[in-house]
Structures are given as C-alpha cells and as structure tokens.
Coordinates of C-alpha atoms (C1' of nucleotides) in Angstrom, one line a residue:
Chain A
M12 CA 127.9 -6.3 115.5
S13 CA 128.2 -3.8 112.6
K14 CA 129.3 -0.2 113.0
Q15 CA 125.7 0.8 112.1
A16 CA 124.4 -1.3 115.0
I17 CA 126.8 0.2 117.4
A18 CA 125.8 3.7 116.4
T19 CA 122.2 2.7 117.0
V20 CA 122.9 1.4 120.5
S21 CA 124.9 4.5 121.5
R22 CA 121.9 6.6 120.4
E23 CA 119.4 4.5 122.1
R24 CA 119.0 6.6 125.2
R25 CA 118.0 9.6 123.2
T26 CA 115.1 7.8 121.5
K27 CA 113.0 7.4 124.6
V28 CA 111.9 11.0 124.5
P29 CA 108.8 11.4 122.4
A30 CA 109.3 13.1 119.0
R31 CA 108.8 16.8 118.5
S32 CA 105.7 18.1 116.7
P33 CA 105.1 21.1 114.5
H34 CA 102.8 22.7 117.1
G35 CA 105.4 22.0 119.7
D36 CA 108.0 23.7 117.6
A37 CA 105.7 26.7 117.1
W38 CA 105.2 26.9 120.8
E39 CA 108.9 26.8 121.5
S40 CA 109.5 29.6 119.0
L41 CA 106.7 31.6 120.6
T42 CA 108.0 31.2 124.1
R43 CA 111.6 32.0 123.2
T44 CA 110.7 35.0 121.1
H45 CA 108.5 36.3 123.8
A46 CA 111.2 35.9 126.4
A47 CA 113.8 37.6 124.1
I48 CA 111.6 40.6 123.5
V49 CA 110.7 40.9 127.1
Q50 CA 114.4 41.0 127.9
R51 CA 115.0 43.7 125.4
L52 CA 112.1 45.8 126.7
Q53 CA 113.2 45.5 130.2
E54 CA 116.7 46.6 129.3
T55 CA 115.3 49.5 127.4
L56 CA 113.1 50.7 130.3
S57 CA 115.9 50.1 132.9
A58 CA 118.4 52.1 130.8
A59 CA 115.9 55.0 130.6
D60 CA 115.3 54.9 134.4
F61 CA 111.7 53.8 133.8
P62 CA 109.8 51.4 136.1
P63 CA 109.8 47.7 135.1
L64 CA 107.8 46.2 132.3
P65 CA 104.9 44.9 134.4
W66 CA 104.2 48.5 135.6
Y67 CA 104.0 49.5 132.0
E68 CA 101.6 46.7 131.1
V69 CA 99.3 47.6 134.0
L70 CA 99.2 51.3 133.0
A71 CA 98.7 50.5 129.3
T72 CA 95.9 48.1 130.0
V73 CA 94.1 50.4 132.4
A74 CA 94.5 53.3 130.0
E75 CA 92.6 51.4 127.3
A76 CA 89.7 50.7 129.6
P77 CA 86.5 52.9 129.7
E78 CA 86.9 55.7 132.2
E79 CA 90.6 54.7 132.5
Q80 CA 89.7 52.2 135.3
M81 CA 89.2 48.5 135.6
R82 CA 87.9 46.1 138.2
M83 CA 90.7 44.2 140.0
G84 CA 89.5 40.8 138.8
D85 CA 89.2 41.9 135.2
L86 CA 92.6 43.5 135.3
A87 CA 94.2 40.3 136.7
E88 CA 92.5 38.3 134.0
A89 CA 93.6 40.7 131.2
L90 CA 97.2 40.5 132.5
V91 CA 97.0 36.7 133.1
I92 CA 98.3 36.9 136.6
T93 CA 96.7 35.8 139.9
R94 CA 94.3 38.0 141.8
G95 CA 96.6 38.1 144.8
G96 CA 99.6 39.0 142.7
L97 CA 97.7 41.8 141.1
T98 CA 96.6 43.2 144.5
K99 CA 100.3 43.6 145.5
L100 CA 101.3 44.9 142.1
V101 CA 98.6 47.6 142.2
D102 CA 99.7 48.4 145.8
R103 CA 103.1 49.4 144.5
L104 CA 101.7 51.5 141.7
V105 CA 99.3 53.2 144.2
K106 CA 102.2 53.9 146.5
A107 CA 104.0 55.4 143.5
G108 CA 101.0 57.6 142.8
L109 CA 100.4 56.1 139.4
L110 CA 97.1 54.5 140.2
E111 CA 94.3 55.0 142.8
R112 CA 91.8 52.6 144.2
V113 CA 88.2 53.5 143.5
F114 CA 85.4 51.7 145.4
C115 CA 82.2 50.7 143.7
A116 CA 79.1 52.4 145.2
T117 CA 76.6 49.8 144.1
D118 CA 78.6 46.7 145.0
R119 CA 81.0 47.3 147.8
R120 CA 82.9 44.1 147.2
V121 CA 84.5 45.4 144.0
S122 CA 87.3 47.9 143.7
Y123 CA 88.7 49.5 140.7
A124 CA 92.3 50.4 139.7
A125 CA 92.1 53.9 138.2
L126 CA 94.7 55.8 136.3
T127 CA 95.9 59.0 138.0
D128 CA 97.2 62.1 136.2
A129 CA 100.7 61.0 137.1
G130 CA 100.1 57.5 135.8
R131 CA 98.8 58.8 132.5
D132 CA 101.8 61.1 132.2
L133 CA 104.2 58.3 132.9
L134 CA 102.5 56.1 130.4
A135 CA 102.8 58.8 127.8
E136 CA 106.5 59.0 128.5
M137 CA 107.1 55.3 128.5
R138 CA 105.0 54.3 125.5
P139 CA 107.3 55.9 122.8
A140 CA 110.3 54.1 124.3
V141 CA 108.5 50.8 124.3
I142 CA 107.1 51.3 120.8
A143 CA 110.5 52.2 119.5
E144 CA 112.0 49.0 120.8
L145 CA 109.2 47.0 119.4
E146 CA 109.8 48.6 116.0
V147 CA 113.4 47.5 116.2
A148 CA 112.3 44.0 117.1
F149 CA 109.5 43.7 114.6
S150 CA 109.9 46.2 111.7
A151 CA 113.3 44.8 110.6
N152 CA 111.7 41.6 109.6
L153 CA 108.0 42.2 109.4
S154 CA 105.9 44.4 107.2
V155 CA 102.8 46.0 108.6
A156 CA 100.8 43.4 106.7
Q157 CA 102.8 40.6 108.2
A158 CA 102.4 42.1 111.7
N159 CA 98.7 42.2 111.3
E160 CA 98.7 38.6 110.0
L161 CA 100.8 37.5 113.0
R162 CA 98.4 39.3 115.4
Q163 CA 95.4 37.6 113.8
T164 CA 97.0 34.1 114.0
L165 CA 97.9 34.6 117.6
D166 CA 94.5 36.0 118.5
S167 CA 92.9 32.9 117.0
V168 CA 95.2 30.6 119.0
R169 CA 94.4 32.5 122.2
G170 CA 90.7 32.4 121.4
S171 CA 90.8 28.6 121.5
A172 CA 93.2 28.6 124.5
C173 CA 90.9 30.7 126.6
A174 CA 87.7 28.9 125.5
G175 CA 88.8 25.6 127.0
Chain B
M29 CA 79.3 75.3 126.1
S30 CA 77.5 72.7 123.9
K31 CA 76.9 69.1 125.0
Q32 CA 79.3 68.2 122.3
A33 CA 82.0 70.4 123.7
I34 CA 81.4 69.0 127.2
A35 CA 81.8 65.4 125.8
T36 CA 85.1 66.5 124.1
V37 CA 86.4 68.0 127.3
S38 CA 85.5 64.9 129.4
R39 CA 87.4 62.8 126.8
E40 CA 90.4 65.1 126.7
R41 CA 92.4 63.2 129.3
R42 CA 92.5 60.1 127.1
T43 CA 94.1 61.7 124.1
K44 CA 97.4 62.3 125.7
V45 CA 98.5 58.7 125.4
P46 CA 100.3 58.0 122.2
A47 CA 98.5 56.1 119.5
R48 CA 98.8 52.3 119.1
S49 CA 100.8 50.8 116.3
P50 CA 100.4 47.6 114.3
H51 CA 103.6 46.2 115.7
G52 CA 102.5 47.2 119.2
D53 CA 99.3 45.3 118.6
A54 CA 101.2 42.3 117.4
W55 CA 103.3 42.4 120.5
E56 CA 100.2 42.7 122.8
S57 CA 98.7 39.7 121.1
L58 CA 102.0 37.8 121.4
T59 CA 102.4 38.5 125.1
R60 CA 98.7 37.7 125.9
T61 CA 98.7 34.5 123.9
H62 CA 101.9 33.4 125.5
A63 CA 100.6 34.1 129.0
A64 CA 97.3 32.3 128.3
I65 CA 99.1 29.1 127.0
V66 CA 101.6 29.2 129.9
Q67 CA 98.6 29.3 132.3
R68 CA 97.0 26.3 130.6
L69 CA 100.2 24.3 130.6
Q70 CA 100.8 25.0 134.2
E71 CA 97.2 23.9 135.1
T72 CA 97.7 20.7 133.0
L73 CA 101.0 19.8 134.7
S74 CA 99.7 20.6 138.2
A75 CA 96.5 18.6 137.6
A76 CA 98.7 15.6 136.6
D77 CA 101.0 16.1 139.7
F78 CA 103.9 16.9 137.5
P79 CA 106.6 19.5 138.3
P80 CA 106.1 23.1 137.2
L81 CA 106.6 24.3 133.6
P82 CA 110.1 25.7 134.1
W83 CA 111.3 22.3 135.1
Y84 CA 109.9 20.9 131.9
E85 CA 111.6 23.6 129.9
V86 CA 114.9 22.8 131.5
L87 CA 114.6 19.1 130.9
A88 CA 113.4 19.5 127.3
T89 CA 116.2 21.9 126.5
V90 CA 118.9 19.8 128.0
A91 CA 117.5 16.7 126.3
E92 CA 117.9 18.3 122.9
A93 CA 121.6 19.2 123.5
P94 CA 124.5 16.9 122.4
E95 CA 125.3 14.3 125.0
E96 CA 122.2 15.5 126.8
Q97 CA 124.1 18.1 128.7
M98 CA 124.6 21.9 128.4
R99 CA 126.9 24.5 129.9
M100 CA 125.2 26.6 132.6
G101 CA 125.7 29.8 130.7
D102 CA 124.3 28.4 127.4
L103 CA 121.3 26.9 129.2
A104 CA 120.6 30.3 130.8
E105 CA 120.8 32.0 127.5
A106 CA 118.6 29.4 125.8
L107 CA 115.9 29.7 128.5
V108 CA 116.3 33.5 128.6
I109 CA 116.7 33.7 132.3
T110 CA 119.6 35.1 134.4
R111 CA 122.6 33.0 135.3
G112 CA 122.0 33.3 139.0
G113 CA 118.4 32.2 138.5
L114 CA 119.4 29.2 136.5
T115 CA 121.9 28.1 139.1
K116 CA 119.1 27.9 141.7
L117 CA 116.7 26.3 139.3
V118 CA 119.2 23.6 138.4
D119 CA 119.9 23.2 142.1
R120 CA 116.3 22.2 142.6
L121 CA 116.4 19.7 139.7
V122 CA 119.6 18.3 141.0
K123 CA 118.1 17.8 144.4
A124 CA 115.2 16.1 142.8
G125 CA 117.6 13.8 141.0
L126 CA 116.6 14.9 137.5
L127 CA 119.9 16.6 136.6
E128 CA 123.4 16.2 137.7
R129 CA 126.3 18.7 137.5
V130 CA 129.3 17.6 135.4
F131 CA 132.5 19.6 135.7
C132 CA 134.6 20.2 132.6
A133 CA 138.0 18.6 132.7
T134 CA 139.8 21.1 130.3
D135 CA 138.3 24.3 131.7
R136 CA 137.5 24.0 135.4
R137 CA 135.4 27.2 135.4
V138 CA 132.6 25.7 133.4
S139 CA 130.0 23.2 134.7
Y140 CA 127.4 21.3 132.8
A141 CA 123.8 20.5 133.6
A142 CA 123.4 16.8 132.5
L143 CA 120.2 14.8 132.2
T144 CA 120.0 11.8 134.5
D145 CA 118.0 8.6 133.8
A146 CA 115.3 9.8 136.1
G147 CA 115.2 13.2 134.3
R148 CA 114.9 11.5 130.9
D149 CA 112.2 9.3 132.2
L150 CA 110.2 12.2 133.7
L151 CA 110.6 14.2 130.5
A152 CA 109.2 11.2 128.6
E153 CA 106.3 11.1 130.9
M154 CA 105.6 14.9 130.8
R155 CA 106.1 15.5 127.1
P156 CA 102.9 13.8 125.9
A157 CA 100.8 15.8 128.4
V158 CA 102.4 19.0 127.3
I159 CA 102.1 18.2 123.6
A160 CA 98.5 17.2 124.0
E161 CA 97.7 20.5 125.7
L162 CA 99.5 22.4 122.9
E163 CA 97.5 20.5 120.3
V164 CA 94.3 21.7 122.0
A165 CA 95.6 25.3 122.0
F166 CA 97.0 25.2 118.4
S167 CA 95.4 22.5 116.4
A168 CA 91.9 23.8 116.7
N169 CA 92.8 26.9 114.8
L170 CA 96.1 26.2 113.0
S171 CA 96.9 23.7 110.3
V172 CA 100.4 22.2 110.4
A173 CA 101.3 24.6 107.5
Q174 CA 100.1 27.6 109.5
A175 CA 102.0 26.4 112.5
N176 CA 105.2 26.2 110.5
E177 CA 104.6 29.6 109.1
L178 CA 104.0 31.0 112.6
R179 CA 107.2 29.5 113.8
Q180 CA 109.1 30.9 110.8
T181 CA 107.7 34.4 111.4
L182 CA 108.5 34.3 115.1
D183 CA 112.0 32.9 114.5
S184 CA 112.7 35.8 112.1
V185 CA 111.5 38.3 114.7
R186 CA 113.7 36.7 117.4
G187 CA 116.7 36.7 115.0
S188 CA 116.5 40.5 114.9
A189 CA 115.7 40.8 118.5
C190 CA 118.8 38.9 119.5
A191 CA 121.1 40.5 117.0
G192 CA 120.7 43.9 118.5
Chain C
dG20 C1' 141.9 41.5 134.4
dA21 C1' 138.1 38.7 132.3
dA22 C1' 135.0 34.6 132.0
dG23 C1' 132.1 31.3 134.2
dA24 C1' 129.4 30.1 137.9
dT25 C1' 127.6 30.6 142.5
dT26 C1' 125.8 33.0 146.8
dG27 C1' 123.1 36.4 149.7
dA28 C1' 120.0 40.2 150.1
dA29 C1' 116.2 42.2 148.3
dT30 C1' 112.1 41.9 145.5
dA31 C1' 108.3 39.6 143.3
dT32 C1' 104.9 35.9 142.7
dT33 C1' 102.1 32.3 144.0
dC34 C1' 99.0 29.5 147.0
dA35 C1' 95.9 29.0 150.5
dA36 C1' 93.4 31.1 154.1
dT37 C1' 90.7 35.1 155.5
dC38 C1' 87.7 39.0 155.4
dT39 C1' 83.8 41.6 153.7
dT40 C1' 79.7 42.1 151.2
dA41 C1' 76.0 40.3 148.0
Chain D
dT18 C1' 76.8 30.2 150.4
dA19 C1' 79.3 32.5 146.8
dA20 C1' 81.8 36.5 144.7
dG21 C1' 85.4 39.9 145.1
dA22 C1' 89.5 41.3 147.0
dT23 C1' 93.2 41.2 150.3
dT24 C1' 96.8 39.1 153.5
dG25 C1' 100.6 36.0 155.2
dA26 C1' 103.6 32.2 154.5
dA27 C1' 106.2 29.9 151.3
dT28 C1' 108.5 29.9 146.9
dA29 C1' 110.9 31.8 143.0
dT30 C1' 113.6 35.5 140.7
dT31 C1' 116.6 39.1 140.2
dC32 C1' 120.6 42.1 141.2
dA33 C1' 125.0 42.9 142.8
dA34 C1' 128.9 41.0 145.1
dT35 C1' 132.0 37.1 145.4
dC36 C1' 134.8 33.2 144.4
dT37 C1' 137.5 30.4 141.3
dT38 C1' 139.9 29.5 137.1
dC39 C1' 141.7 31.0 132.7

DNA sequence: GAAGATTGAATATTCAATCTTA
DNA sequence: TAAGATTGAATATTCAATCTTC
C-alpha cells in the first residue's frame, strides 16, 4: 500500500459528510456575523445599563408602526418569535412601564402593544448607542452604497424565505 | 388652530425617536432574514424528526475541525454562545451519543468535544435536509456568484466586529 | 493568581393546552 | 369551529460563583 493510499484511508472518515455548498457557506457567514453583532450590541447595552437587546427590538418595531402600536400577533411575526413568547416579553415591558396593552373595541379578541411616553423616551436614549455600535461594525468595512446593496440582497432572500 | 397644525401636533410624539440610518437598515434586514431562515430550518428539522438546529450547528462545526474535535472554549467562541451554555449543550449531545469528551493529556484543564461515529452519521443525514432548505431560501434569488459576494461582505463585517 | 471548564440559581423561551370572542 | 391571545409545564440560556490545573 502506497503512502498516498494510507493517507486516503486515514481521511476516509471525514469524507462521509456531504460537501459544503456556496449557499451553505453564505448561510454560515450570515449566522456567525449575526451572532457576533448581537453579542457586541448586548455588551454595549449592558455596559450602559440599558435593558437587553430584545427590549430594544420590541420598542423600535412598535415605534415604527402607525399610532405607535401593533397587534400582538403582527408584532410576534415581525420579531420572528412565538406568540406565547411575545406575550411574556410584552408583560415585562408593560411591568417596566415601557408599553401598555390596548384592547380593540371592534374585535375584542385582539390586543395591541402600544408605546408609552416612557417607552418612547427610553428608545430615544437607546437608539444612538445601538446605531453607534452598528456604525463601528458596519462602517469600517462598508460604504453606504454597500450597506444598501447588502440590505437589498438580504431582503430578497427573506422575501423568498417567507413566501414558502 | 388649523387642521394642518392639529395634524402636526398629533404627529409630534413620533418625531422624538432618532432617524434611521443605512447601516441600521442593513442590520434590521440582517437580523430579520437570519430569524426567518432559522425558523424555516427549525421547521424542516422538526418535520423530519431531527434534533434542533443548535445540535446541527455543533455537529457541523466540530466536523470541520482537525481530528473532528474542538476545545470547549474554541467551540463556544465559534458558535458565539457562552462557555456555560456550551457545556450544557454538549452534555446533551454526549448523552445522546453524538459527541464524546476527550481530555487533553498535556494540559488537564482543557477538554475537547469530539465527534462520535453516531454523530458523524447523524450529521451526514441532516446536512442534505439543511442544505436543501438553504437552497430554497437562497437559490431562488441569489446566483452562486451573488452568494459568494454576500459571504464576502458578511465576513468583512464580522472581521471588524470581532476585532473591536 | 490566571486560564479552562463546569455547576447552580435565576431568567427566558418554547410547546401544548386553555380561554375568550368572532 | 376558527382566530387571537394567554397560561403552565418543560426546556434552554445566561450570569456569577466554584473547582481544578497551569
């Protein structure tokens, strides 16, 4: 048996795993980059004695909605978390005075999460810290044009991902 | 007070929140796309009676490492989770027979998570399902060239994010 | 003392079951 | 019966403290 053959045998175990793919590599990069930035944002918020990142995401999402309020189901979908999880997350923000529940008059099944004055104020305080950290993460390597291109690419991927 | 003025007042509350930025928009798209794909992958794995996504990520990461084993600390860093969290995650995979702990002879503080035959087999089974789902998410809208470009862009962002 | 990993308490998230209203 | 939201049990994750080895 030649040296070459021996090397092949010793590597045999590793060859059972299917080969990587360009799309798989893109996904790995996406998930690692996402996790790395999330970690940085959490450290930033924690260091400034701000609430955790999910609170910011809730406040920022509700703030963008008309009337600064959103149906629970829509909010859960926007944040891509379960309905039950959102109920408890909103519970905490309500307890902290950052959101309030508003009940729909015409359909009493639905309830809204609505931004309070305190919630709006806190978001206004947090947003600059978050944006500054994102600038550090993105600006160093991405022009505004590149950032827009990235957003467009990701949006198109998500469009297909959600359509299924 | 004119109708116009009244409309302005009623909208006043919304103007306190700082403006959005291109990099902030890119981040929002990144995090939403990530969450959407994670959700799809989890549904795919669950429907096929496979273990959850974090298990796959552990197996796939360890499988790429030399000797199919990684130090706990390095693995935690690669997956961007806490050391304590990784210990318990690996505990579960060990209990399931997919990984085994290997202790370093020269430095008895370090331990490795090593792929077992069963772990390698399961990864080989899961990978096609994951890749197929990623193809659905990515291929519909991204050429291979675009996928590579996306990966490169994200890698450069992460490079700066980790350097900080 | 510092590095590497683990453990226990506290917190957060999911899944399935439940409740209310349309 | 179905839609919308909530609750409780089970699971997973973090944070801080601990243990072992360098």
